[in-house]
PDB file of C-alpha atoms in Angstrom:
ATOM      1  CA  UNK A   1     180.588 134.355  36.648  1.00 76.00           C
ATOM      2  CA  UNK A   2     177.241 133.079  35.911  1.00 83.00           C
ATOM      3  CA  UNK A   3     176.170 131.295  32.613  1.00 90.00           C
ATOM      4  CA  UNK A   4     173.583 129.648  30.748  1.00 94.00           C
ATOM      5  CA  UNK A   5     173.377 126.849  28.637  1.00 95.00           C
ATOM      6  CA  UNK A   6     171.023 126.391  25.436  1.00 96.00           C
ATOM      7  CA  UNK A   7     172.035 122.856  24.198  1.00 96.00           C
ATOM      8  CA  UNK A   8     169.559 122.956  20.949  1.00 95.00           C
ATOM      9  CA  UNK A   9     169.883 125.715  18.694  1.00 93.00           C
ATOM     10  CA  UNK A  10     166.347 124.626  17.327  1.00 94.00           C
ATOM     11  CA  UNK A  11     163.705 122.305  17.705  1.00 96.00           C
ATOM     12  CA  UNK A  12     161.116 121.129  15.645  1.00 97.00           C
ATOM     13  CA  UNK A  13     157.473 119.500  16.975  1.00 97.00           C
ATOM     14  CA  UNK A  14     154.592 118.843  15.952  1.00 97.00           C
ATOM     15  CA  UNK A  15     151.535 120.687  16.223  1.00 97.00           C
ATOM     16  CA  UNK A  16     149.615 119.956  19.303  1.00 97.00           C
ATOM     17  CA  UNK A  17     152.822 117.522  20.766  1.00 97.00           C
ATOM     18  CA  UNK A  18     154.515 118.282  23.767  1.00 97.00           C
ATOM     19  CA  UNK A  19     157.335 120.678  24.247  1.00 97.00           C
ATOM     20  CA  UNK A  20     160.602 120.446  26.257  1.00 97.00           C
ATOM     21  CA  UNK A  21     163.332 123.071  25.970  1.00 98.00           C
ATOM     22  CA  UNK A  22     166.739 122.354  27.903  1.00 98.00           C
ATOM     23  CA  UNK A  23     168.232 125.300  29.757  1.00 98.00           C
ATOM     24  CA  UNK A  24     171.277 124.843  32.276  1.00 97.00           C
ATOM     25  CA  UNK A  25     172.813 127.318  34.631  1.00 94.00           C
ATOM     26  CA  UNK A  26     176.089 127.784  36.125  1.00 91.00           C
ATOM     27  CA  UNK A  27     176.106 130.586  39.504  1.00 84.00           C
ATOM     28  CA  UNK A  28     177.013 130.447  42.069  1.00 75.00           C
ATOM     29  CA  UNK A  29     174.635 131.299  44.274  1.00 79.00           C
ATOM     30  CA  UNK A  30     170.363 130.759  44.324  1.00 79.00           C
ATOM     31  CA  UNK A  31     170.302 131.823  41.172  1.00 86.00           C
ATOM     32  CA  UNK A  32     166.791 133.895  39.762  1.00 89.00           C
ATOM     33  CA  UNK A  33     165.855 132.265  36.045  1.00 92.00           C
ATOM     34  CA  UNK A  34     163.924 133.087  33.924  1.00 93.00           C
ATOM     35  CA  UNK A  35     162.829 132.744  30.226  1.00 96.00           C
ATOM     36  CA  UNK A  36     161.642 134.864  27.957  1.00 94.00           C
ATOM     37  CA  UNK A  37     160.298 133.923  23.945  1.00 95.00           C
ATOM     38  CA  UNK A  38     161.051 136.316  20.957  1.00 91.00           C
ATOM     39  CA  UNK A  39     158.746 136.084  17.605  1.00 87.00           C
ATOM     40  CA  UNK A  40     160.537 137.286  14.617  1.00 81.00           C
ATOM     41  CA  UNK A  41     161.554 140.995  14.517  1.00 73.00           C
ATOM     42  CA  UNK A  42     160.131 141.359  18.308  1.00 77.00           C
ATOM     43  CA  UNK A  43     161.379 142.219  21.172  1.00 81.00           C
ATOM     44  CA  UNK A  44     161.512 139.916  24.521  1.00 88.00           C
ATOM     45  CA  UNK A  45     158.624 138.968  25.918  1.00 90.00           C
ATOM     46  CA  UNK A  46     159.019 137.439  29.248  1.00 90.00           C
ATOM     47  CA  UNK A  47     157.190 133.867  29.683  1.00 95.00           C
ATOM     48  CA  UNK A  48     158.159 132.906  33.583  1.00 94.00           C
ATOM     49  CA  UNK A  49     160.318 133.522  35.691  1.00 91.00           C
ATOM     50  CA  UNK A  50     161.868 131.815  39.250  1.00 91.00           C
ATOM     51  CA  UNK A  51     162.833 132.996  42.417  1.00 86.00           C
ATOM     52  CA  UNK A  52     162.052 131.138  45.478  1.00 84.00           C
ATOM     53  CA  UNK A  53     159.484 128.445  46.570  1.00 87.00           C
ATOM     54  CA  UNK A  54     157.525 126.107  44.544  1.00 90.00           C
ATOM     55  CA  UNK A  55     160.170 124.983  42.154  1.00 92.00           C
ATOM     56  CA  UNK A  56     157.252 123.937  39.042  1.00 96.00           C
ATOM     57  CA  UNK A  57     156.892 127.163  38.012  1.00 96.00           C
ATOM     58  CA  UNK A  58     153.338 128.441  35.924  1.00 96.00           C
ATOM     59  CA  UNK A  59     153.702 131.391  33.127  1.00 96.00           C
ATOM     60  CA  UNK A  60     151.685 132.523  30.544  1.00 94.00           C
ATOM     61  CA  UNK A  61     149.994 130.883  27.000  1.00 94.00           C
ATOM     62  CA  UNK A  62     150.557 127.600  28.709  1.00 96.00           C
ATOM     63  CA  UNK A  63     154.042 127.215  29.744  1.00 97.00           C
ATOM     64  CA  UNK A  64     155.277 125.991  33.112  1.00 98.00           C
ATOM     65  CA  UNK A  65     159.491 125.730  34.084  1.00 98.00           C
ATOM     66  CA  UNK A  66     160.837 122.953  36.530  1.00 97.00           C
ATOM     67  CA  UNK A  67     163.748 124.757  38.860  1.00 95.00           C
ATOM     68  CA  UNK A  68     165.908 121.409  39.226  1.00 95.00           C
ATOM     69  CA  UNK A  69     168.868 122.654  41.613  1.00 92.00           C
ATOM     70  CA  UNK A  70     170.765 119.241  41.785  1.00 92.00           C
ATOM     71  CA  UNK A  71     170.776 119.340  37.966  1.00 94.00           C
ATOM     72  CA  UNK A  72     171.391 123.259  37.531  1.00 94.00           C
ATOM     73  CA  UNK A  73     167.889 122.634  35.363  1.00 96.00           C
ATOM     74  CA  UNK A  74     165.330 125.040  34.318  1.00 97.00           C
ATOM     75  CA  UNK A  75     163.832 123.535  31.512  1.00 98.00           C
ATOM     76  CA  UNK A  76     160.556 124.990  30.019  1.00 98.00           C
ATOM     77  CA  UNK A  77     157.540 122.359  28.988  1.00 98.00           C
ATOM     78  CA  UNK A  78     154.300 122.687  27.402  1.00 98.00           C
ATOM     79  CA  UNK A  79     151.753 120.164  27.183  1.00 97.00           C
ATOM     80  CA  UNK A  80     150.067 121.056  23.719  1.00 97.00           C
ATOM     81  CA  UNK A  81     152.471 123.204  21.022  1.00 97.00           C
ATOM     82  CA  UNK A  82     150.545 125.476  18.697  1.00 96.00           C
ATOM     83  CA  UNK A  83     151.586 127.025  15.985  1.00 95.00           C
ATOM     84  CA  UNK A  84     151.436 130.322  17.218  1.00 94.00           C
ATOM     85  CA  UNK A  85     154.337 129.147  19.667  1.00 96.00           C
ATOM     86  CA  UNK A  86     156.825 128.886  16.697  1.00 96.00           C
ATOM     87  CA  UNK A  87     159.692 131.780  18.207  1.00 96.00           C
ATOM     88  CA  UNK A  88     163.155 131.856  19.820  1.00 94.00           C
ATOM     89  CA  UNK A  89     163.333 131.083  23.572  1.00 96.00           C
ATOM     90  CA  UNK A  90     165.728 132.372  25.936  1.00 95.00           C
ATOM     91  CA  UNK A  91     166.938 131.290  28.925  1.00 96.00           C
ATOM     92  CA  UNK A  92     168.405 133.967  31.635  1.00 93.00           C
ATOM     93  CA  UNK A  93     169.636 133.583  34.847  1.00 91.00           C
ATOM     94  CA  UNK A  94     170.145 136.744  37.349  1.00 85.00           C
ATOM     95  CA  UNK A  95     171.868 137.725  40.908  1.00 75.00           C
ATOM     96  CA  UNK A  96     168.627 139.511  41.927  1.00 67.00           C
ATOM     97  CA  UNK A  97     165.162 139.805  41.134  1.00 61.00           C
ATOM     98  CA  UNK A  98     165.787 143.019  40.224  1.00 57.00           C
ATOM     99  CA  UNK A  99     166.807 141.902  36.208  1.00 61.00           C
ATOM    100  CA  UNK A 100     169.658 144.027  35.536  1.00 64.00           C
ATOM    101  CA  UNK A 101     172.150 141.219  36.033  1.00 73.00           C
ATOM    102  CA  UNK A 102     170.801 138.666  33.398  1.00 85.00           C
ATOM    103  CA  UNK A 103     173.148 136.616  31.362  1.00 88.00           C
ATOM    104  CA  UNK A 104     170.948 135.150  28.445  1.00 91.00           C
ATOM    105  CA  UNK A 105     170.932 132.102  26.896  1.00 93.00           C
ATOM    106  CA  UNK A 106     171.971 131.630  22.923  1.00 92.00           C
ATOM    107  CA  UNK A 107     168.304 131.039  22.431  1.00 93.00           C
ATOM    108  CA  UNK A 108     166.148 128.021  20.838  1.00 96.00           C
ATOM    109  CA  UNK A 109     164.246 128.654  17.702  1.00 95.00           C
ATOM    110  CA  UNK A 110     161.175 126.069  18.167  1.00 97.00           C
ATOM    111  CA  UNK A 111     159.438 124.984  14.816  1.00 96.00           C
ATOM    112  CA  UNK A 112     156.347 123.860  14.906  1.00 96.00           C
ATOM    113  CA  UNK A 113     155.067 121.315  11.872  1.00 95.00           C
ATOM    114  CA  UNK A 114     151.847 120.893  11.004  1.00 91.00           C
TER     115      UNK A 114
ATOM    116  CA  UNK B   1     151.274 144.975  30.068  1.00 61.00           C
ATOM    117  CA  UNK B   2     153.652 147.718  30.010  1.00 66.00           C
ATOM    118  CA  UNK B   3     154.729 149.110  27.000  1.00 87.00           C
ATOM    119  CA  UNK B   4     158.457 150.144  24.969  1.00 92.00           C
ATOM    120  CA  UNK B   5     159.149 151.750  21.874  1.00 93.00           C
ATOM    121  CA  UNK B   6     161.861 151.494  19.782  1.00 94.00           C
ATOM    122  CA  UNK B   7     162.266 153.727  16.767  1.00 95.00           C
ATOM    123  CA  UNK B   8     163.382 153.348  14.066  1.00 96.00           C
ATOM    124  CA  UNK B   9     162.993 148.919  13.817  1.00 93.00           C
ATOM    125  CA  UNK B  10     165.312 149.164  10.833  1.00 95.00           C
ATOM    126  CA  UNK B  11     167.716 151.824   9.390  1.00 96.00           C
ATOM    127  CA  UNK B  12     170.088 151.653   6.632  1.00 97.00           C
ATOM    128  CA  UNK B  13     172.814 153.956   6.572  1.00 96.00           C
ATOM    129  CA  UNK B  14     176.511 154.328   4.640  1.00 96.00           C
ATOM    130  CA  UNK B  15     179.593 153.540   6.368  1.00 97.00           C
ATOM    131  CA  UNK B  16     181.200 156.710   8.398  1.00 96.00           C
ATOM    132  CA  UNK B  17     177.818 158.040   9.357  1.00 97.00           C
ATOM    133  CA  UNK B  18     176.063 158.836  12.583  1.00 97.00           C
ATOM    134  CA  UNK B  19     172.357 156.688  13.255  1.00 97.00           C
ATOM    135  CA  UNK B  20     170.275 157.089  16.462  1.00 97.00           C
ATOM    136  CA  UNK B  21     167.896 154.542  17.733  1.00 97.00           C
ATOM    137  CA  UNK B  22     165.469 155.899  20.388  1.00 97.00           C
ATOM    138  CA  UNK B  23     164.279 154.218  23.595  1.00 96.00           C
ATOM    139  CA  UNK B  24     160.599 154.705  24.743  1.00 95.00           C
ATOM    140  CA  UNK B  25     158.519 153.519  28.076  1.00 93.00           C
ATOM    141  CA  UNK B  26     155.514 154.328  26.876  1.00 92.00           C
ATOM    142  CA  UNK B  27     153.409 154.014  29.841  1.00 90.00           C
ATOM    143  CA  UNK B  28     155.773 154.308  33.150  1.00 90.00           C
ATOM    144  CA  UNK B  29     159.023 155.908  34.151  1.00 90.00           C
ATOM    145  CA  UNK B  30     162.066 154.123  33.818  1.00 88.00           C
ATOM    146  CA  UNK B  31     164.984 155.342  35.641  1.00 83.00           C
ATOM    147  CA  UNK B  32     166.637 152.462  34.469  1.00 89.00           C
ATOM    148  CA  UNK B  33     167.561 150.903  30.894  1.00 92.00           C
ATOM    149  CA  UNK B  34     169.314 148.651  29.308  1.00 93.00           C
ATOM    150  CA  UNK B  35     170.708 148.638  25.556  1.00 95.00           C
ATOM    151  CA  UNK B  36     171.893 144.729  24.291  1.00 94.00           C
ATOM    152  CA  UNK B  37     173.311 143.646  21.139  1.00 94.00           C
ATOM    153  CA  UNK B  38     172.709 140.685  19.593  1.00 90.00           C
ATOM    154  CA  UNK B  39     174.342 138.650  16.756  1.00 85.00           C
ATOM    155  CA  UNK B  40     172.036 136.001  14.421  1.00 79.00           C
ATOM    156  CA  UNK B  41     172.335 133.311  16.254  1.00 75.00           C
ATOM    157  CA  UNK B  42     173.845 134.184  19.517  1.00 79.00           C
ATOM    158  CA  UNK B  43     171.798 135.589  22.705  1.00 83.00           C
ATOM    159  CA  UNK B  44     171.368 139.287  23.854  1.00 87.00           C
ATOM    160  CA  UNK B  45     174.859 140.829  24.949  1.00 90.00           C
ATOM    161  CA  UNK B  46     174.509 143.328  27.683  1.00 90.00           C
ATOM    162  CA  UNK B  47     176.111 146.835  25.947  1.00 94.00           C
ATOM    163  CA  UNK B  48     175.239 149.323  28.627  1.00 93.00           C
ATOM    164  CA  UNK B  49     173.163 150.250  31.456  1.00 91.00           C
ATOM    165  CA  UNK B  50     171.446 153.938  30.953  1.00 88.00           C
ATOM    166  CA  UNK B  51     170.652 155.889  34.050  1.00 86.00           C
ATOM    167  CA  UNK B  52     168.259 158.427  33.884  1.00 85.00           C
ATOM    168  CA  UNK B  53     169.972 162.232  34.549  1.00 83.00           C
ATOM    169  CA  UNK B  54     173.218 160.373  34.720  1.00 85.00           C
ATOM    170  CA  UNK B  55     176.165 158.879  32.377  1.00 89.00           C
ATOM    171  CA  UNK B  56     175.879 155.208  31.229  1.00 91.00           C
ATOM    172  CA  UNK B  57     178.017 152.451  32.623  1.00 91.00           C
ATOM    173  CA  UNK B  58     179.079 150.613  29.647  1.00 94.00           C
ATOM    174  CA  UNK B  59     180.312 146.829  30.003  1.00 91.00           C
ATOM    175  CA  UNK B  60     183.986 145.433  29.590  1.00 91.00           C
ATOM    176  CA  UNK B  61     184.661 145.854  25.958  1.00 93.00           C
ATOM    177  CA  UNK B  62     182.455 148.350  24.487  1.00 94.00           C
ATOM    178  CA  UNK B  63     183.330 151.492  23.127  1.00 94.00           C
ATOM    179  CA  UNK B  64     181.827 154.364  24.786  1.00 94.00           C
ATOM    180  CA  UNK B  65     182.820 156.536  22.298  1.00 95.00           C
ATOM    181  CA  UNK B  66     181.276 154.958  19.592  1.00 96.00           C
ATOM    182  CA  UNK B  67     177.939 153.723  21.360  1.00 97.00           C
ATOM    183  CA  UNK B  68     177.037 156.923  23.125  1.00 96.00           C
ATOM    184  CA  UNK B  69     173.627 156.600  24.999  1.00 94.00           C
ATOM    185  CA  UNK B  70     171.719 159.235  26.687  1.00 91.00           C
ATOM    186  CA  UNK B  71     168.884 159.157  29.007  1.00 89.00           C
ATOM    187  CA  UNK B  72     167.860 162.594  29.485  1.00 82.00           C
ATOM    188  CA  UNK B  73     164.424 162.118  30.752  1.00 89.00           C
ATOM    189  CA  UNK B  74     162.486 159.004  32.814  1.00 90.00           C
ATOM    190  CA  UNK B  75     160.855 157.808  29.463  1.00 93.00           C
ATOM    191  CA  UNK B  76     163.754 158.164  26.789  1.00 94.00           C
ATOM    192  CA  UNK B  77     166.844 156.515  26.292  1.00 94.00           C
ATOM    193  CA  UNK B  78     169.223 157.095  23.294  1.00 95.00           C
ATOM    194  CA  UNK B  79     172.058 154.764  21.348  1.00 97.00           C
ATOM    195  CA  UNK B  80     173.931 156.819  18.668  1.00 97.00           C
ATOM    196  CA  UNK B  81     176.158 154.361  17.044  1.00 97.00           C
ATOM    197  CA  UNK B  82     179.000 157.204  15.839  1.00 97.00           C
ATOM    198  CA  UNK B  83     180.777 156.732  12.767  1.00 96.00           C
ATOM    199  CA  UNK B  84     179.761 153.490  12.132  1.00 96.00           C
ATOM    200  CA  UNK B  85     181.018 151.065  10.474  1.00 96.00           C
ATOM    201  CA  UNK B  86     179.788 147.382   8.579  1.00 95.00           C
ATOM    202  CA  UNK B  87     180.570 145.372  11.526  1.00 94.00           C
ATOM    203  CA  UNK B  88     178.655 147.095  13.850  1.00 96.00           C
ATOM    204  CA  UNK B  89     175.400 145.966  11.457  1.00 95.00           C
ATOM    205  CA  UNK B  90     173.128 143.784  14.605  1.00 94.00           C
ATOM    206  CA  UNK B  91     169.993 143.764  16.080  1.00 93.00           C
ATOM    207  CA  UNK B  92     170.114 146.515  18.778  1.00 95.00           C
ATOM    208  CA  UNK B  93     167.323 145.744  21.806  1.00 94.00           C
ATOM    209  CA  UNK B  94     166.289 147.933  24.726  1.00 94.00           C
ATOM    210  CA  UNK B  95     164.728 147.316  27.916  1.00 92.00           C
ATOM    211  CA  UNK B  96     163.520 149.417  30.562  1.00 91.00           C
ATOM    212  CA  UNK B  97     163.099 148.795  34.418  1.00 85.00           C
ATOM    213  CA  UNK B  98     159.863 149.479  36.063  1.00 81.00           C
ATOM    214  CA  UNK B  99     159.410 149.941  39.698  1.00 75.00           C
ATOM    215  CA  UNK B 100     159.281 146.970  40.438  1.00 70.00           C
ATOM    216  CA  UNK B 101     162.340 145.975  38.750  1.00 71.00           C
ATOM    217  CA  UNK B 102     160.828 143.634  35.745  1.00 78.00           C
ATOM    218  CA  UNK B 103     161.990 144.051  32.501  1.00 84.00           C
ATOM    219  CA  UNK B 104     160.668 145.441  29.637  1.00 88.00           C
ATOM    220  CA  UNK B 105     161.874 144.909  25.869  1.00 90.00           C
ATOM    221  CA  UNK B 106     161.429 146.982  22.809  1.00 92.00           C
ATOM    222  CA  UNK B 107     160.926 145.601  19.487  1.00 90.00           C
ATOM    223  CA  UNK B 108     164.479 146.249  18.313  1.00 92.00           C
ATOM    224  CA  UNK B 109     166.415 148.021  15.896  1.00 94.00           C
ATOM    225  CA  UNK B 110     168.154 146.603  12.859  1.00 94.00           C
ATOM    226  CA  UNK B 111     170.970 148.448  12.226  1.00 96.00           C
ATOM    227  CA  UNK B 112     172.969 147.688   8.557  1.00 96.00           C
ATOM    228  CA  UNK B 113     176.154 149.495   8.006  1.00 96.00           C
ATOM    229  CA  UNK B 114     176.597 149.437   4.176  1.00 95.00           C
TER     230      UNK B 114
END
């Protein structure tokens, strides 16, 4: 059975320092990942997501996601937090690209300071 | 980016009733969707998967009877919690499929069971 590890519950940086958030896998298989970022009272918004290929993967508002298959990695970065970034972040991994398998992280509420 | 609708975000009701949340795609046809619980703290737990014109397939451990979900047309999907009761008080999501199989997540429902 696939799973997904979310070893900080939260996170606090500083505005404008960089981000790293920590997501490990277990499957199987290639596995599709993916994470998505929840503001308060939201629904899931999805940030980036992996398949195949070039393992540094680019998303939206800034993020990128290293695919690290010898670590079972997919950690999310961002250069520059703002404090509009301040949300829960979920890591997923999937069977297929086609989403209905995911198996979602516990999440990572990121605080941003000023 | 495509669009769903839950309704209502948050509903209050007494212990024994009935509550419906509602399901929208407000801007494609989603044969496909996908009602998840979750629990403060914990990630989004995979409840059922709604096919349109079709019954749900619910996962391993939840009670069809009391989460009954319909998905009579390609841009509603149902959840009536029946006879609920305080510790079925979460944070219900959706999500609906689009053709090309991404996800798509509603805002969410807070459900309390007093």
């Amino acid at each position: 059975a696939q799973s997904v590890t979310q070893p900080d519950i939260h996170i606090t940086v500083s505005e404008g320092a960089s981000l790293e958030l920590r997501c490990n896998y277990s499957y199987g298989a290639t596995p599709y990942l993916f994470w998505y970022v929840q503001s308060p009272g939201q629904g899931l918004q999805l940030l980036l997501k992996y398949f195949s290929g070039d393992t540094l993967v680019q998303g939206i508002k800034g993020f990128e996601a290293e695919f690290k298959r010898s670590q079972s990695s997919f950690n999310l970065r961002k250069p520059s937090v703002h404090w509009s970034d301040a949300a829960e972040y979920f890591c997923a991994v999937g069977a297929n690209s086609g989403y209905s398998t995911l198996t979602f992280g516990k999440g990572t509420m990121l605080l941003v300071s000023p | 980016g495509a669009v769903v609708s839950q309704h209502p975000s948050r509903v209050i009701c007494k212990s024994g009733t009935s509550v419906k949340i509602e399901c929208r795609s407000l801007d494609f046809q989603a044969t496909t969707m996908f009602w998840y619980r979750q629990f403060p703290k914990q990630s989004l737990m995979l409840m059922a998967t709604s096919n349109e014109g079709s019954k749900a397939t619910y996962e391993q451990g939840v009670e069809k009877d009391k989460f009954l979900i319909n998905h009579a047309s390609l841009t509603l999907s149902t959840l009536t919690v029946t006879s609920a009761h305080p510790e079925d008080s979460s944070f219900y999501i959706c999500s609906a499929a689009r053709g090309t199989g991404e996800l798509f997540f509603g805002e969410g429902s807070r459900l309390t069971v007093l």
